[in-house]
């Protein structure tokens, strides 16, 4: 058995987090180091390391994560404008290798992203 990821430990309540949404397939909690007034992470219960590791069998789960991200933004009052980000790989800024969708809102966002 491979070691549990940090986010699995949050899902299993071994590590505390401010959980703001939960369903059968995913959980969302506030980012510990927010990059915007609202910054949450939507995390599948399935510990896929990266979005690039997903297969066609995960298509429904990936769609579910986007729908959940929209719900999370809407529930927080930011349904009109939010930024989603998924970092894939260390060079792209990924630090936790359990797939997650960043939901950022509450300020203006530039393009291209840094
Ligand atoms: P990434 O760099 O895309 O892998 O994103 C990982 C995110 O997880 C970062 O934004 C971190 O601030 C966040 N993070 C790390 N540890 C925790 C934690 N214990 N609770 C909530 N967010 C965390």
PDB file of C-alpha atoms and ligand atoms in Angstrom:
ATOM      1  CA  UNK A   1       0.000   0.000   0.000  1.00  0.00           C
ATOM      2  CA  UNK A   2       1.379   3.394  -0.922  1.00  0.00           C
ATOM      3  CA  UNK A   3       1.369   6.081   1.743  1.00  0.00           C
ATOM      4  CA  UNK A   4      -1.754   8.221   2.107  1.00  0.00           C
ATOM      5  CA  UNK A   5      -1.579  11.628   0.508  1.00  0.00           C
ATOM      6  CA  UNK A   6      -1.924  14.786   2.583  1.00  0.00           C
ATOM      7  CA  UNK A   7      -5.351  15.338   1.050  1.00  0.00           C
ATOM      8  CA  UNK A   8      -6.493  11.779   1.802  1.00  0.00           C
ATOM      9  CA  UNK A   9      -5.527  12.476   5.401  1.00  0.00           C
ATOM     10  CA  UNK A  10      -7.727  15.589   5.312  1.00  0.00           C
ATOM     11  CA  UNK A  11     -10.582  13.577   3.734  1.00  0.00           C
ATOM     12  CA  UNK A  12     -10.230  11.006   6.536  1.00  0.00           C
ATOM     13  CA  UNK A  13     -10.147  13.763   9.181  1.00  0.00           C
ATOM     14  CA  UNK A  14      -6.643  12.850  10.323  1.00  0.00           C
ATOM     15  CA  UNK A  15      -5.551  16.410   9.555  1.00  0.00           C
ATOM     16  CA  UNK A  16      -7.855  19.362  10.200  1.00  0.00           C
ATOM     17  CA  UNK A  17      -9.081  21.617   7.405  1.00  0.00           C
ATOM     18  CA  UNK A  18     -11.948  24.038   6.881  1.00  0.00           C
ATOM     19  CA  UNK A  19     -14.211  21.776   4.869  1.00  0.00           C
ATOM     20  CA  UNK A  20     -16.796  23.751   2.904  1.00  0.00           C
ATOM     21  CA  UNK A  21     -18.305  21.108   0.606  1.00  0.00           C
ATOM     22  CA  UNK A  22     -18.470  17.346   0.463  1.00  0.00           C
ATOM     23  CA  UNK A  23     -20.221  14.721  -1.615  1.00  0.00           C
ATOM     24  CA  UNK A  24     -19.822  11.096  -2.609  1.00  0.00           C
ATOM     25  CA  UNK A  25     -16.916  11.768  -4.974  1.00  0.00           C
ATOM     26  CA  UNK A  26     -15.081  14.827  -3.702  1.00  0.00           C
ATOM     27  CA  UNK A  27     -14.432  17.243  -0.893  1.00  0.00           C
ATOM     28  CA  UNK A  28     -13.577  20.953  -0.857  1.00  0.00           C
ATOM     29  CA  UNK A  29     -11.740  22.891   1.808  1.00  0.00           C
ATOM     30  CA  UNK A  30     -10.113  26.294   2.157  1.00  0.00           C
ATOM     31  CA  UNK A  31      -6.505  26.538   1.001  1.00  0.00           C
ATOM     32  CA  UNK A  32      -4.120  26.990   3.927  1.00  0.00           C
ATOM     33  CA  UNK A  33      -2.154  29.629   1.988  1.00  0.00           C
ATOM     34  CA  UNK A  34      -4.836  31.559   0.075  1.00  0.00           C
ATOM     35  CA  UNK A  35      -3.830  33.364  -3.117  1.00  0.00           C
ATOM     36  CA  UNK A  36      -7.117  35.291  -3.319  1.00  0.00           C
ATOM     37  CA  UNK A  37      -9.817  36.412  -0.878  1.00  0.00           C
ATOM     38  CA  UNK A  38     -11.527  33.100  -1.652  1.00  0.00           C
ATOM     39  CA  UNK A  39      -9.301  30.097  -2.372  1.00  0.00           C
ATOM     40  CA  UNK A  40     -10.554  26.553  -1.999  1.00  0.00           C
ATOM     41  CA  UNK A  41      -9.402  23.183  -3.283  1.00  0.00           C
ATOM     42  CA  UNK A  42     -11.755  20.599  -4.765  1.00  0.00           C
ATOM     43  CA  UNK A  43     -10.244  17.160  -4.241  1.00  0.00           C
ATOM     44  CA  UNK A  44     -11.512  13.784  -5.472  1.00  0.00           C
ATOM     45  CA  UNK A  45     -11.720  11.041  -2.886  1.00  0.00           C
ATOM     46  CA  UNK A  46      -9.876   8.902  -5.423  1.00  0.00           C
ATOM     47  CA  UNK A  47      -6.180   9.760  -4.948  1.00  0.00           C
ATOM     48  CA  UNK A  48      -5.184  10.309  -8.585  1.00  0.00           C
ATOM     49  CA  UNK A  49      -1.754  11.967  -8.357  1.00  0.00           C
ATOM     50  CA  UNK A  50      -2.211  14.315 -11.318  1.00  0.00           C
ATOM     51  CA  UNK A  51      -4.876  15.152 -13.871  1.00  0.00           C
ATOM     52  CA  UNK A  52      -2.530  13.692 -16.480  1.00  0.00           C
ATOM     53  CA  UNK A  53      -2.806  10.332 -14.727  1.00  0.00           C
ATOM     54  CA  UNK A  54      -6.566  10.203 -15.275  1.00  0.00           C
ATOM     55  CA  UNK A  55      -7.908   7.718 -17.797  1.00  0.00           C
ATOM     56  CA  UNK A  56     -11.101   7.558 -19.789  1.00  0.00           C
ATOM     57  CA  UNK A  57     -12.585   5.699 -16.810  1.00  0.00           C
ATOM     58  CA  UNK A  58     -12.230   8.939 -14.842  1.00  0.00           C
ATOM     59  CA  UNK A  59     -14.127  11.103 -17.349  1.00  0.00           C
ATOM     60  CA  UNK A  60     -17.228  11.319 -15.182  1.00  0.00           C
ATOM     61  CA  UNK A  61     -15.173  12.094 -12.087  1.00  0.00           C
ATOM     62  CA  UNK A  62     -13.315  14.902 -13.865  1.00  0.00           C
ATOM     63  CA  UNK A  63     -16.588  16.446 -14.981  1.00  0.00           C
ATOM     64  CA  UNK A  64     -17.921  16.083 -11.469  1.00  0.00           C
ATOM     65  CA  UNK A  65     -14.953  18.032 -10.081  1.00  0.00           C
ATOM     66  CA  UNK A  66     -15.712  20.978 -12.392  1.00  0.00           C
ATOM     67  CA  UNK A  67     -19.370  20.948 -11.420  1.00  0.00           C
ATOM     68  CA  UNK A  68     -18.403  20.814  -7.742  1.00  0.00           C
ATOM     69  CA  UNK A  69     -15.958  23.696  -8.265  1.00  0.00           C
ATOM     70  CA  UNK A  70     -18.799  25.786  -9.696  1.00  0.00           C
ATOM     71  CA  UNK A  71     -21.009  24.878  -6.748  1.00  0.00           C
ATOM     72  CA  UNK A  72     -18.269  25.804  -4.289  1.00  0.00           C
ATOM     73  CA  UNK A  73     -17.756  29.197  -5.966  1.00  0.00           C
ATOM     74  CA  UNK A  74     -21.504  29.849  -6.103  1.00  0.00           C
ATOM     75  CA  UNK A  75     -22.010  28.834  -2.470  1.00  0.00           C
ATOM     76  CA  UNK A  76     -19.309  31.314  -1.458  1.00  0.00           C
ATOM     77  CA  UNK A  77     -21.043  34.106  -3.394  1.00  0.00           C
ATOM     78  CA  UNK A  78     -18.621  34.144  -6.329  1.00  0.00           C
ATOM     79  CA  UNK A  79     -20.665  32.363  -8.970  1.00  0.00           C
ATOM     80  CA  UNK A  80     -20.289  35.312 -11.358  1.00  0.00           C
ATOM     81  CA  UNK A  81     -16.465  35.299 -11.509  1.00  0.00           C
ATOM     82  CA  UNK A  82     -13.928  32.742 -10.415  1.00  0.00           C
ATOM     83  CA  UNK A  83     -10.699  31.214 -11.646  1.00  0.00           C
ATOM     84  CA  UNK A  84     -10.086  27.458 -11.738  1.00  0.00           C
ATOM     85  CA  UNK A  85      -6.541  26.115 -11.889  1.00  0.00           C
ATOM     86  CA  UNK A  86      -5.100  22.617 -12.005  1.00  0.00           C
ATOM     87  CA  UNK A  87      -1.335  22.330 -11.743  1.00  0.00           C
ATOM     88  CA  UNK A  88       0.040  19.152 -13.302  1.00  0.00           C
ATOM     89  CA  UNK A  89       3.624  18.328 -12.348  1.00  0.00           C
ATOM     90  CA  UNK A  90       6.228  20.131 -10.265  1.00  0.00           C
ATOM     91  CA  UNK A  91       7.304  22.395 -13.137  1.00  0.00           C
ATOM     92  CA  UNK A  92       3.717  23.586 -13.443  1.00  0.00           C
ATOM     93  CA  UNK A  93       3.639  24.414  -9.732  1.00  0.00           C
ATOM     94  CA  UNK A  94       2.119  21.226  -8.340  1.00  0.00           C
ATOM     95  CA  UNK A  95       3.263  20.554  -4.784  1.00  0.00           C
ATOM     96  CA  UNK A  96       0.647  18.081  -3.531  1.00  0.00           C
ATOM     97  CA  UNK A  97       0.381  14.969  -5.669  1.00  0.00           C
ATOM     98  CA  UNK A  98      -3.285  14.274  -5.179  1.00  0.00           C
ATOM     99  CA  UNK A  99      -5.331  15.859  -7.971  1.00  0.00           C
ATOM    100  CA  UNK A 100      -7.069  19.061  -6.937  1.00  0.00           C
ATOM    101  CA  UNK A 101      -8.845  21.973  -8.592  1.00  0.00           C
ATOM    102  CA  UNK A 102      -8.027  25.396  -7.196  1.00  0.00           C
ATOM    103  CA  UNK A 103     -11.067  27.691  -6.974  1.00  0.00           C
ATOM    104  CA  UNK A 104      -9.982  31.317  -6.645  1.00  0.00           C
ATOM    105  CA  UNK A 105     -12.225  34.360  -6.426  1.00  0.00           C
ATOM    106  CA  UNK A 106     -12.707  37.775  -4.890  1.00  0.00           C
ATOM    107  CA  UNK A 107     -10.138  39.736  -6.882  1.00  0.00           C
ATOM    108  CA  UNK A 108      -9.253  40.446 -10.512  1.00  0.00           C
ATOM    109  CA  UNK A 109      -7.083  37.843 -12.227  1.00  0.00           C
ATOM    110  CA  UNK A 110      -4.531  38.594 -14.899  1.00  0.00           C
ATOM    111  CA  UNK A 111      -3.867  36.668 -18.081  1.00  0.00           C
ATOM    112  CA  UNK A 112      -1.560  34.971 -18.878  1.00  0.00           C
ATOM    113  CA  UNK A 113      -1.251  33.416 -15.413  1.00  0.00           C
ATOM    114  CA  UNK A 114       2.164  33.560 -13.767  1.00  0.00           C
TER     115      UNK A 114
HETATM  116  P1  LIG B   1      -0.488  22.750  -5.808  1.00  0.00           P
HETATM  117  O1  LIG B   1       0.740  23.606  -5.588  1.00  0.00           O
HETATM  118  O2  LIG B   1      -1.252  23.039  -7.060  1.00  0.00           O
HETATM  119  O3  LIG B   1      -0.141  21.287  -5.648  1.00  0.00           O
HETATM  120  O4  LIG B   1      -1.495  23.133  -4.654  1.00  0.00           O
HETATM  121  C1  LIG B   1      -1.395  22.618  -3.362  1.00  0.00           C
HETATM  122  C2  LIG B   1      -2.153  23.551  -2.483  1.00  0.00           C
HETATM  123  O5  LIG B   1      -2.397  22.891  -1.261  1.00  0.00           O
HETATM  124  C3  LIG B   1      -1.397  24.856  -2.159  1.00  0.00           C
HETATM  125  O6  LIG B   1      -2.166  25.967  -2.601  1.00  0.00           O
HETATM  126  C4  LIG B   1      -1.255  24.809  -0.651  1.00  0.00           C
HETATM  127  O7  LIG B   1      -1.372  26.071  -0.044  1.00  0.00           O
HETATM  128  C5  LIG B   1      -2.383  23.872  -0.240  1.00  0.00           C
HETATM  129  N1  LIG B   1      -2.209  23.156   1.008  1.00  0.00           N
HETATM  130  C6  LIG B   1      -1.098  22.496   1.433  1.00  0.00           C
HETATM  131  N2  LIG B   1      -1.326  21.946   2.640  1.00  0.00           N
HETATM  132  C7  LIG B   1      -2.601  22.249   2.980  1.00  0.00           C
HETATM  133  C8  LIG B   1      -3.419  21.968   4.109  1.00  0.00           C
HETATM  134  N3  LIG B   1      -2.972  21.246   5.149  1.00  0.00           N
HETATM  135  N4  LIG B   1      -4.676  22.455   4.136  1.00  0.00           N
HETATM  136  C9  LIG B   1      -5.146  23.194   3.089  1.00  0.00           C
HETATM  137  N5  LIG B   1      -4.419  23.492   1.992  1.00  0.00           N
HETATM  138  C10 LIG B   1      -3.165  23.026   1.938  1.00  0.00           C
END
